[in-house]
Amino acid sequence: MFHPLQWRPPASIYSYCARSAPWEGRPGPAPALRSRYQWLLGWFQKEPGKCPGPKSLLSLLASQCSYVTGQRVRRAQQIGQLYGNIYSERARWSLFSGLWRRFQSRHASACKLMAAFTGVFLWEEERIQEEELRRSAEEMKHMEEVSRLFHGSGGEHQKLGPKTHVDITATREEHPWEMVMDKKHFKLWRRPIEGTHLYQYRVFGTYTDVTPRQFFNVQLDTEYRKKWDSLVIKLDVVERDLTTGSEVVHWVTHFPYPMYSRDYVYVRRYNVDRENNLMVLVSRAVEHPGIPEDPEFVRVRTYESQMVIRPHKTFDENGFDYLLTYSDNPQTVFPRYCVSWMVSSGMPDFLEKLHTAALKAKRMEIEVRDYISAKPIENSSSSGEGKASMPGAEHKSEDTHSPAQLEYA
């Protein structure tokens, strides 16, 4: 047990006071205050040899701080063990996240700075929200209404000329879309992004020889994409939010020569709405403290993608419509029309490779993880927050399946 030592001011204080000019004959404090100083000096004079020196004082202070710190650390460990025995992992995350949000609301800027230094990703601010999923689903419903303009009464395709402006915007405040490509199975539009030299692109198309489940799973399975997409250099899930199923993905891809390869750090979230017969996948770029920039690649900081799939019948029967909305800033020095040409030609090529990979997985019975069966945790009513670092085993819950129990498309 730590025993407090009797402490007296160091002798150097007495020496300093003793060297000062005498009180008599000079302006100074009142007599009462002067008498107190004289009493203090007399107390110093009693046993000056036993007064600890400066080095002894520092050692005592260090010992005291070490003792108090050790006590606090042991107490924190005991509290952590107690909560670990009483509460489940989900309840502990809910408790800690509530405390974190309370602290974050009062010190928002300090929290971001602390998170950057400690390498913590703030899921509370960066996760894909329900509103983003809902907005993408509404865009799909609007496009289905507009698509009737491109079919005659007999259901035949009506081909429109290039550069045709068709109002496919959901609100009047948005810029109108300009049709760039009109094929039998898909249509491609673009519109300028306000304040930049870039475009946002939108593809609305149909496939009839593959199931929605296969097409959806092939997009999400990062391991399978490494096999069918030759442009991929690196594609890994870095971290997962246990509350909503959002994932942080690091993607490095080749760009046409002589440009440097690009790397993307983005968060994605998917939702399977069986009631409305919809599948939604939303992605956008984020900053992750655990993935610093690599001088070999060019970091793309502006990136958004929304894919919505509407089955013609069910998730396991051939035939579906899809809506892909995409925009990014690859940070090239090429003119605007060159970038537009690369994206306009590259997007249909990517969709065709995605379609071929889905057919290949079906015909060759390649095991692709079924993300519809392995549905992420949906807990919008709970205020809890959790995260898991990847790679690692998929989290288990009542609504999910273990890796050994996953079904495959």
Tab-separated table of C-alpha atoms in Angstrom:
chain	number	residue	atom	x	y	z
A	1	MET	CA	0.000	0.000	0.000
A	2	PHE	CA	1.295	3.447	-0.821
A	3	HIS	CA	2.096	5.517	2.276
A	4	PRO	CA	2.111	9.300	1.779
A	5	LEU	CA	5.325	10.969	2.835
A	6	GLN	CA	5.506	14.102	4.921
A	7	TRP	CA	6.508	16.867	2.562
A	8	ARG	CA	8.069	20.258	3.175
A	9	PRO	CA	9.061	22.898	0.650
A	10	PRO	CA	12.629	22.577	-0.642
A	11	ALA	CA	15.450	24.468	0.978
A	12	SER	CA	16.002	26.406	-2.233
A	13	ILE	CA	12.782	28.326	-1.621
A	14	TYR	CA	14.070	29.374	1.770
A	15	SER	CA	17.394	30.423	0.221
A	16	TYR	CA	15.608	32.535	-2.356
A	17	CYS	CA	13.517	34.235	0.303
A	18	ALA	CA	16.502	34.680	2.608
A	19	ARG	CA	18.528	36.388	-0.122
A	20	SER	CA	15.819	38.934	-0.700
A	21	ALA	CA	16.100	42.387	0.821
A	22	PRO	CA	14.966	42.821	4.442
A	23	TRP	CA	11.438	43.927	5.031
A	24	GLU	CA	12.357	46.991	7.084
A	25	GLY	CA	12.756	50.256	5.308
A	26	ARG	CA	11.080	49.326	1.995
A	27	PRO	CA	7.532	49.346	0.745
A	28	GLY	CA	5.915	45.978	1.117
A	29	PRO	CA	2.850	44.102	2.232
A	30	ALA	CA	0.822	44.935	5.287
A	31	PRO	CA	2.258	44.011	8.714
A	32	ALA	CA	-0.080	41.030	9.081
A	33	LEU	CA	1.010	39.574	5.746
A	34	ARG	CA	4.644	40.327	6.576
A	35	SER	CA	4.343	38.408	9.823
A	36	ARG	CA	3.009	35.393	7.932
A	37	TYR	CA	6.003	35.410	5.591
A	38	GLN	CA	8.331	35.646	8.561
A	39	TRP	CA	6.571	32.663	10.162
A	40	LEU	CA	6.963	30.673	6.952
A	41	LEU	CA	10.661	31.459	6.796
A	42	GLY	CA	11.013	30.426	10.409
A	43	TRP	CA	9.316	27.099	9.584
A	44	PHE	CA	11.815	26.571	6.762
A	45	GLN	CA	14.680	27.151	9.185
A	46	LYS	CA	13.637	24.413	11.618
A	47	GLU	CA	14.994	21.385	9.704
A	48	PRO	CA	16.427	22.529	6.379
A	49	GLY	CA	18.571	19.424	6.051
A	50	LYS	CA	15.578	17.117	5.931
A	51	CYS	CA	13.756	19.029	3.210
A	52	PRO	CA	13.747	16.991	-0.039
A	53	GLY	CA	15.708	18.349	-2.975
A	54	PRO	CA	14.390	18.942	-6.514
A	55	LYS	CA	15.370	15.443	-7.721
A	56	SER	CA	13.623	13.804	-4.793
A	57	LEU	CA	10.482	15.776	-5.517
A	58	LEU	CA	10.452	14.649	-9.153
A	59	SER	CA	10.902	11.019	-8.146
A	60	LEU	CA	8.059	11.292	-5.644
A	61	LEU	CA	5.826	12.889	-8.244
A	62	ALA	CA	6.665	10.147	-10.783
A	63	SER	CA	5.938	7.436	-8.217
A	64	GLN	CA	2.621	9.015	-7.339
A	65	CYS	CA	1.573	9.334	-11.010
A	66	SER	CA	2.614	5.745	-11.716
A	67	TYR	CA	0.609	4.496	-8.770
A	68	VAL	CA	-2.537	6.434	-9.703
A	69	THR	CA	-2.261	5.417	-13.372
A	70	GLY	CA	-1.865	1.761	-12.459
A	71	GLN	CA	-4.933	1.945	-10.254
A	72	ARG	CA	-7.006	3.493	-13.072
A	73	VAL	CA	-5.864	0.908	-15.623
A	74	ARG	CA	-6.678	-1.986	-13.324
A	75	ARG	CA	-10.066	-0.486	-12.562
A	76	ALA	CA	-10.824	-0.110	-16.299
A	77	GLN	CA	-9.851	-3.737	-16.912
A	78	GLN	CA	-12.121	-4.908	-14.110
A	79	ILE	CA	-15.032	-2.865	-15.495
A	80	GLY	CA	-14.425	-4.265	-18.986
A	81	GLN	CA	-14.432	-7.833	-17.691
A	82	LEU	CA	-17.601	-7.179	-15.721
A	83	TYR	CA	-19.480	-5.806	-18.760
A	84	GLY	CA	-18.098	-8.653	-20.874
A	85	ASN	CA	-19.609	-11.207	-18.513
A	86	ILE	CA	-22.951	-9.438	-18.190
A	87	TYR	CA	-23.679	-8.157	-21.730
A	88	SER	CA	-23.426	-9.676	-25.204
A	89	GLU	CA	-21.204	-8.211	-27.930
A	90	ARG	CA	-24.170	-6.447	-29.561
A	91	ALA	CA	-25.192	-4.851	-26.248
A	92	ARG	CA	-21.647	-3.724	-25.526
A	93	TRP	CA	-21.388	-2.046	-28.952
A	94	SER	CA	-24.742	-0.363	-28.315
A	95	LEU	CA	-23.544	0.976	-24.965
A	96	PHE	CA	-20.181	2.205	-26.227
A	97	SER	CA	-21.652	3.727	-29.376
A	98	GLY	CA	-24.183	5.656	-27.308
A	99	LEU	CA	-21.407	7.083	-25.161
A	100	TRP	CA	-19.354	7.844	-28.272
A	101	ARG	CA	-22.210	9.686	-29.986
A	102	ARG	CA	-22.818	11.747	-26.869
A	103	PHE	CA	-19.160	12.744	-26.747
A	104	GLN	CA	-19.069	13.268	-30.523
A	105	SER	CA	-22.042	15.635	-30.492
A	106	ARG	CA	-20.191	17.912	-28.094
A	107	HIS	CA	-16.738	17.648	-29.660
A	108	ALA	CA	-17.309	16.871	-33.348
A	109	SER	CA	-14.091	18.369	-34.724
A	110	ALA	CA	-11.979	16.863	-31.965
A	111	CYS	CA	-13.513	13.420	-32.606
A	112	LYS	CA	-12.634	13.513	-36.300
A	113	LEU	CA	-9.076	14.542	-35.530
A	114	MET	CA	-8.748	11.866	-32.873
A	115	ALA	CA	-10.174	9.234	-35.213
A	116	ALA	CA	-7.676	10.192	-37.914
A	117	PHE	CA	-4.754	9.849	-35.514
A	118	THR	CA	-5.961	6.586	-33.985
A	119	GLY	CA	-6.936	4.979	-37.317
A	120	VAL	CA	-10.645	4.623	-36.454
A	121	PHE	CA	-13.290	4.729	-39.196
A	122	LEU	CA	-16.390	6.696	-38.160
A	123	TRP	CA	-19.266	4.483	-39.278
A	124	GLU	CA	-21.811	6.820	-37.740
A	125	GLU	CA	-21.025	9.430	-40.402
A	126	GLU	CA	-19.884	7.336	-43.369
A	127	ARG	CA	-22.261	4.388	-43.558
A	128	ILE	CA	-24.844	4.184	-46.367
A	129	GLN	CA	-28.133	5.476	-44.968
A	130	GLU	CA	-31.637	4.156	-45.546
A	131	GLU	CA	-32.517	7.365	-47.388
A	132	GLU	CA	-29.891	6.642	-50.061
A	133	LEU	CA	-31.337	3.177	-50.666
A	134	ARG	CA	-34.865	4.544	-50.817
A	135	ARG	CA	-33.861	7.275	-53.269
A	136	SER	CA	-32.298	4.725	-55.626
A	137	ALA	CA	-35.444	2.603	-55.524
A	138	GLU	CA	-37.560	5.654	-56.378
A	139	GLU	CA	-35.331	6.376	-59.385
A	140	MET	CA	-35.992	2.858	-60.648
A	141	LYS	CA	-39.746	3.315	-60.373
A	142	HIS	CA	-39.499	6.567	-62.312
A	143	MET	CA	-37.415	4.933	-65.046
A	144	GLU	CA	-39.943	2.133	-65.427
A	145	GLU	CA	-42.591	4.731	-66.149
A	146	VAL	CA	-40.345	6.517	-68.639
A	147	SER	CA	-39.385	3.256	-70.357
A	148	ARG	CA	-42.895	2.981	-71.728
A	149	LEU	CA	-42.010	5.887	-74.006
A	150	PHE	CA	-39.496	3.676	-75.796
A	151	HIS	CA	-41.971	0.895	-76.615
A	152	GLY	CA	-44.902	0.981	-78.917
A	153	SER	CA	-48.341	-0.344	-78.155
A	154	GLY	CA	-47.227	-3.750	-79.337
A	155	GLY	CA	-44.195	-3.736	-77.052
A	156	GLU	CA	-41.701	-3.199	-79.893
A	157	HIS	CA	-38.562	-1.198	-79.285
A	158	GLN	CA	-38.566	2.362	-80.631
A	159	LYS	CA	-35.048	3.479	-81.479
A	160	LEU	CA	-34.196	7.122	-80.786
A	161	GLY	CA	-31.417	9.079	-82.423
A	162	PRO	CA	-28.272	10.064	-80.557
A	163	LYS	CA	-28.144	13.342	-78.622
A	164	THR	CA	-31.883	13.013	-77.955
A	165	HIS	CA	-32.985	14.844	-74.821
A	166	VAL	CA	-35.622	12.925	-72.898
A	167	ASP	CA	-36.931	13.994	-69.519
A	168	ILE	CA	-35.942	11.094	-67.267
A	169	THR	CA	-35.289	13.326	-64.264
A	170	ALA	CA	-37.307	12.698	-61.144
A	171	THR	CA	-37.480	16.411	-60.248
A	172	ARG	CA	-37.580	19.568	-62.339
A	173	GLU	CA	-34.643	21.099	-60.460
A	174	GLU	CA	-32.221	18.536	-61.914
A	175	HIS	CA	-30.342	18.904	-65.183
A	176	PRO	CA	-31.937	17.047	-68.127
A	177	TRP	CA	-30.355	13.810	-69.321
A	178	GLU	CA	-28.895	13.552	-72.829
A	179	MET	CA	-29.113	10.199	-74.600
A	180	VAL	CA	-25.692	9.031	-75.770
A	181	MET	CA	-26.356	5.450	-76.867
A	182	ASP	CA	-29.518	3.538	-77.745
A	183	LYS	CA	-29.159	-0.209	-78.184
A	184	LYS	CA	-31.720	-2.965	-78.209
A	185	HIS	CA	-30.955	-4.162	-74.674
A	186	PHE	CA	-29.851	-0.951	-72.978
A	187	LYS	CA	-29.850	2.834	-73.222
A	188	LEU	CA	-27.169	5.220	-71.998
A	189	TRP	CA	-27.702	8.822	-70.875
A	190	ARG	CA	-25.465	11.472	-69.415
A	191	ARG	CA	-25.840	14.897	-67.828
A	192	PRO	CA	-23.307	17.488	-66.634
A	193	ILE	CA	-22.402	17.661	-62.967
A	194	GLU	CA	-22.871	21.223	-61.792
A	195	GLY	CA	-19.659	23.073	-61.032
A	196	THR	CA	-17.385	20.538	-62.763
A	197	HIS	CA	-16.359	19.441	-66.243
A	198	LEU	CA	-17.616	15.906	-65.570
A	199	TYR	CA	-20.748	13.957	-66.460
A	200	GLN	CA	-23.030	11.633	-64.564
A	201	TYR	CA	-24.090	8.531	-66.508
A	202	ARG	CA	-27.169	6.371	-66.384
A	203	VAL	CA	-27.836	2.994	-68.005
A	204	PHE	CA	-31.231	1.323	-68.193
A	205	GLY	CA	-31.246	-2.161	-69.644
A	206	THR	CA	-32.665	-5.670	-69.676
A	207	TYR	CA	-31.296	-9.219	-69.608
A	208	THR	CA	-33.452	-12.272	-70.247
A	209	ASP	CA	-30.949	-15.145	-70.082
A	210	VAL	CA	-29.735	-14.828	-66.502
A	211	THR	CA	-31.467	-14.674	-63.134
A	212	PRO	CA	-31.463	-11.539	-60.975
A	213	ARG	CA	-29.863	-13.506	-58.137
A	214	GLN	CA	-26.879	-14.506	-60.286
A	215	PHE	CA	-26.367	-11.018	-61.689
A	216	PHE	CA	-26.587	-9.453	-58.225
A	217	ASN	CA	-24.219	-11.928	-56.562
A	218	VAL	CA	-21.549	-11.604	-59.252
A	219	GLN	CA	-21.376	-7.844	-58.624
A	220	LEU	CA	-20.867	-8.279	-54.886
A	221	ASP	CA	-18.480	-11.239	-54.813
A	222	THR	CA	-15.041	-9.611	-54.707
A	223	GLU	CA	-13.145	-12.910	-54.961
A	224	TYR	CA	-14.971	-13.965	-58.126
A	225	ARG	CA	-14.468	-10.544	-59.718
A	226	LYS	CA	-10.697	-10.973	-59.402
A	227	LYS	CA	-11.104	-13.897	-61.813
A	228	TRP	CA	-13.375	-12.427	-64.484
A	229	ASP	CA	-12.205	-8.770	-64.455
A	230	SER	CA	-8.670	-8.620	-65.861
A	231	LEU	CA	-8.334	-4.927	-64.936
A	232	VAL	CA	-8.454	-5.600	-61.197
A	233	ILE	CA	-5.127	-5.254	-59.388
A	234	LYS	CA	-6.515	-5.405	-55.867
A	235	LEU	CA	-10.042	-5.771	-54.524
A	236	ASP	CA	-10.578	-6.402	-50.815
A	237	VAL	CA	-13.233	-5.782	-48.185
A	238	VAL	CA	-11.399	-3.873	-45.454
A	239	GLU	CA	-14.059	-3.361	-42.793
A	240	ARG	CA	-17.718	-4.177	-42.216
A	241	ASP	CA	-20.406	-2.402	-40.216
A	242	LEU	CA	-22.303	-5.014	-38.209
A	243	THR	CA	-25.317	-2.746	-37.791
A	244	THR	CA	-26.261	-2.211	-41.444
A	245	GLY	CA	-23.965	-4.559	-43.376
A	246	SER	CA	-22.140	-1.664	-45.049
A	247	GLU	CA	-18.623	-2.554	-46.198
A	248	VAL	CA	-15.497	-0.527	-46.906
A	249	VAL	CA	-13.816	-1.795	-50.094
A	250	HIS	CA	-10.353	-1.010	-51.459
A	251	TRP	CA	-10.261	-1.382	-55.243
A	252	VAL	CA	-7.181	-0.869	-57.432
A	253	THR	CA	-7.699	-1.088	-61.194
A	254	HIS	CA	-5.702	-0.616	-64.388
A	255	PHE	CA	-6.372	2.443	-66.547
A	256	PRO	CA	-5.598	2.667	-70.280
A	257	TYR	CA	-1.964	3.319	-71.133
A	258	PRO	CA	-0.195	5.714	-70.496
A	259	MET	CA	-2.300	6.639	-67.442
A	260	TYR	CA	-1.441	5.465	-63.945
A	261	SER	CA	-3.609	2.857	-62.272
A	262	ARG	CA	-6.361	4.215	-60.038
A	263	ASP	CA	-7.375	3.128	-56.573
A	264	TYR	CA	-10.782	3.612	-54.971
A	265	VAL	CA	-11.770	3.451	-51.316
A	266	TYR	CA	-15.535	3.283	-51.075
A	267	VAL	CA	-18.317	2.161	-48.797
A	268	ARG	CA	-21.099	-0.017	-50.200
A	269	ARG	CA	-24.383	-1.360	-48.915
A	270	TYR	CA	-26.983	-3.584	-50.506
A	271	ASN	CA	-30.600	-4.326	-49.709
A	272	VAL	CA	-32.937	-7.046	-50.951
A	273	ASP	CA	-36.561	-5.894	-50.771
A	274	ARG	CA	-38.656	-9.024	-51.234
A	275	GLU	CA	-41.905	-7.171	-50.638
A	276	ASN	CA	-41.330	-4.723	-53.524
A	277	ASN	CA	-39.299	-7.220	-55.592
A	278	LEU	CA	-36.184	-5.005	-55.760
A	279	MET	CA	-32.451	-5.359	-55.193
A	280	VAL	CA	-30.400	-2.216	-54.518
A	281	LEU	CA	-26.624	-1.711	-54.318
A	282	VAL	CA	-25.252	1.761	-53.410
A	283	SER	CA	-21.554	2.739	-53.304
A	284	ARG	CA	-19.678	6.007	-52.776
A	285	ALA	CA	-16.126	7.078	-52.059
A	286	VAL	CA	-14.939	7.595	-48.471
A	287	GLU	CA	-11.716	8.307	-46.614
A	288	HIS	CA	-10.418	5.454	-44.468
A	289	PRO	CA	-7.522	6.068	-42.054
A	290	GLY	CA	-6.317	2.500	-42.500
A	291	ILE	CA	-5.805	2.876	-46.273
A	292	PRO	CA	-3.294	5.659	-46.962
A	293	GLU	CA	-2.513	6.810	-50.485
A	294	ASP	CA	0.002	4.788	-52.477
A	295	PRO	CA	2.398	6.788	-54.690
A	296	GLU	CA	2.105	4.093	-57.368
A	297	PHE	CA	-1.613	4.794	-57.858
A	298	VAL	CA	-3.859	7.828	-58.244
A	299	ARG	CA	-6.511	8.030	-55.537
A	300	VAL	CA	-10.040	8.684	-56.868
A	301	ARG	CA	-11.874	10.698	-54.230
A	302	THR	CA	-15.124	11.365	-56.088
A	303	TYR	CA	-17.082	8.228	-56.928
A	304	GLU	CA	-20.750	7.226	-56.742
A	305	SER	CA	-22.629	4.222	-58.069
A	306	GLN	CA	-26.200	2.959	-57.655
A	307	MET	CA	-27.437	-0.308	-59.136
A	308	VAL	CA	-31.116	-1.272	-58.898
A	309	ILE	CA	-32.466	-4.594	-60.220
A	310	ARG	CA	-36.137	-5.356	-60.834
A	311	PRO	CA	-36.904	-9.046	-61.579
A	312	HIS	CA	-39.525	-9.694	-64.237
A	313	LYS	CA	-40.924	-12.487	-62.063
A	314	THR	CA	-38.829	-13.771	-59.164
A	315	PHE	CA	-35.197	-13.616	-58.038
A	316	ASP	CA	-34.539	-17.136	-59.382
A	317	GLU	CA	-36.202	-16.899	-62.807
A	318	ASN	CA	-34.499	-15.516	-65.895
A	319	GLY	CA	-35.284	-11.927	-66.812
A	320	PHE	CA	-34.868	-8.552	-65.106
A	321	ASP	CA	-34.476	-4.807	-65.700
A	322	TYR	CA	-31.605	-2.871	-64.177
A	323	LEU	CA	-30.750	0.787	-63.625
A	324	LEU	CA	-27.119	1.838	-63.149
A	325	THR	CA	-26.237	5.434	-62.227
A	326	TYR	CA	-22.530	6.218	-62.105
A	327	SER	CA	-20.135	9.146	-61.731
A	328	ASP	CA	-16.503	9.596	-60.731
A	329	ASN	CA	-13.567	11.945	-61.180
A	330	PRO	CA	-10.581	9.916	-62.468
A	331	GLN	CA	-8.357	13.029	-62.284
A	332	THR	CA	-7.103	12.885	-65.837
A	333	VAL	CA	-5.570	15.703	-67.866
A	334	PHE	CA	-7.466	14.757	-71.005
A	335	PRO	CA	-10.170	17.048	-72.436
A	336	ARG	CA	-13.754	16.588	-71.399
A	337	TYR	CA	-14.834	14.891	-74.611
A	338	CYS	CA	-12.027	12.311	-74.268
A	339	VAL	CA	-13.099	11.374	-70.765
A	340	SER	CA	-16.713	11.228	-71.889
A	341	TRP	CA	-15.794	8.904	-74.767
A	342	MET	CA	-13.823	6.583	-72.459
A	343	VAL	CA	-16.676	6.295	-69.977
A	344	SER	CA	-19.363	5.976	-72.651
A	345	SER	CA	-17.492	3.115	-74.314
A	346	GLY	CA	-16.164	1.542	-71.117
A	347	MET	CA	-19.456	1.242	-69.258
A	348	PRO	CA	-21.241	-0.967	-71.838
A	349	ASP	CA	-18.088	-3.091	-72.029
A	350	PHE	CA	-18.087	-3.552	-68.257
A	351	LEU	CA	-21.772	-4.496	-68.225
A	352	GLU	CA	-21.172	-7.061	-70.945
A	353	LYS	CA	-18.288	-8.592	-68.980
A	354	LEU	CA	-20.507	-8.667	-65.895
A	355	HIS	CA	-23.254	-10.379	-67.884
A	356	THR	CA	-20.817	-12.933	-69.301
A	357	ALA	CA	-19.437	-13.667	-65.828
A	358	ALA	CA	-22.965	-14.303	-64.526
A	359	LEU	CA	-23.671	-16.700	-67.402
A	360	LYS	CA	-20.350	-18.448	-66.855
A	361	ALA	CA	-21.058	-18.915	-63.176
A	362	LYS	CA	-24.426	-20.424	-64.071
A	363	ARG	CA	-23.243	-22.788	-66.811
A	364	MET	CA	-20.019	-23.937	-65.149
A	365	GLU	CA	-21.601	-24.052	-61.680
A	366	ILE	CA	-18.943	-21.746	-60.257
A	367	GLU	CA	-19.524	-21.149	-56.570
A	368	VAL	CA	-20.493	-17.533	-56.053
A	369	ARG	CA	-21.554	-16.415	-52.628
A	370	ASP	CA	-25.290	-15.873	-52.352
A	371	TYR	CA	-25.691	-12.448	-50.783
A	372	ILE	CA	-29.477	-12.698	-50.806
A	373	SER	CA	-29.456	-15.660	-48.432
A	374	ALA	CA	-26.628	-14.161	-46.356
A	375	LYS	CA	-28.637	-11.034	-45.700
A	376	PRO	CA	-26.861	-8.380	-43.595
A	377	ILE	CA	-28.128	-7.331	-40.205
A	378	GLU	CA	-30.979	-4.876	-40.601
A	379	ASN	CA	-31.586	-3.028	-37.380
A	380	SER	CA	-32.758	0.453	-38.195
A	381	SER	CA	-34.681	0.748	-34.941
A	382	SER	CA	-31.625	0.068	-32.837
A	383	SER	CA	-29.121	2.761	-32.026
A	384	GLY	CA	-26.290	0.265	-31.713
A	385	GLU	CA	-23.146	0.439	-33.748
A	386	GLY	CA	-20.636	-2.266	-34.539
A	387	LYS	CA	-17.763	-2.933	-36.846
A	388	ALA	CA	-15.570	-5.805	-37.890
A	389	SER	CA	-12.220	-5.766	-39.603
A	390	MET	CA	-11.692	-7.852	-42.709
A	391	PRO	CA	-10.623	-10.331	-43.820
A	392	GLY	CA	-12.211	-12.581	-41.260
A	393	ALA	CA	-15.087	-14.892	-40.645
A	394	GLU	CA	-18.500	-13.542	-41.429
A	395	HIS	CA	-20.361	-12.450	-38.333
A	396	LYS	CA	-23.071	-14.776	-37.167
A	397	SER	CA	-26.511	-13.829	-36.060
A	398	GLU	CA	-30.018	-15.140	-36.162
A	399	ASP	CA	-30.598	-13.535	-39.580
A	400	THR	CA	-27.374	-14.744	-41.211
A	401	HIS	CA	-25.764	-18.003	-42.180
A	402	SER	CA	-22.290	-19.201	-41.412
A	403	PRO	CA	-19.883	-19.626	-44.361
A	404	ALA	CA	-20.464	-23.358	-44.335
A	405	GLN	CA	-24.213	-22.839	-44.658
A	406	LEU	CA	-24.173	-20.323	-47.511
A	407	GLU	CA	-26.116	-21.191	-50.591
A	408	TYR	CA	-24.633	-20.547	-54.017
A	409	ALA	CA	-26.186	-19.253	-57.193
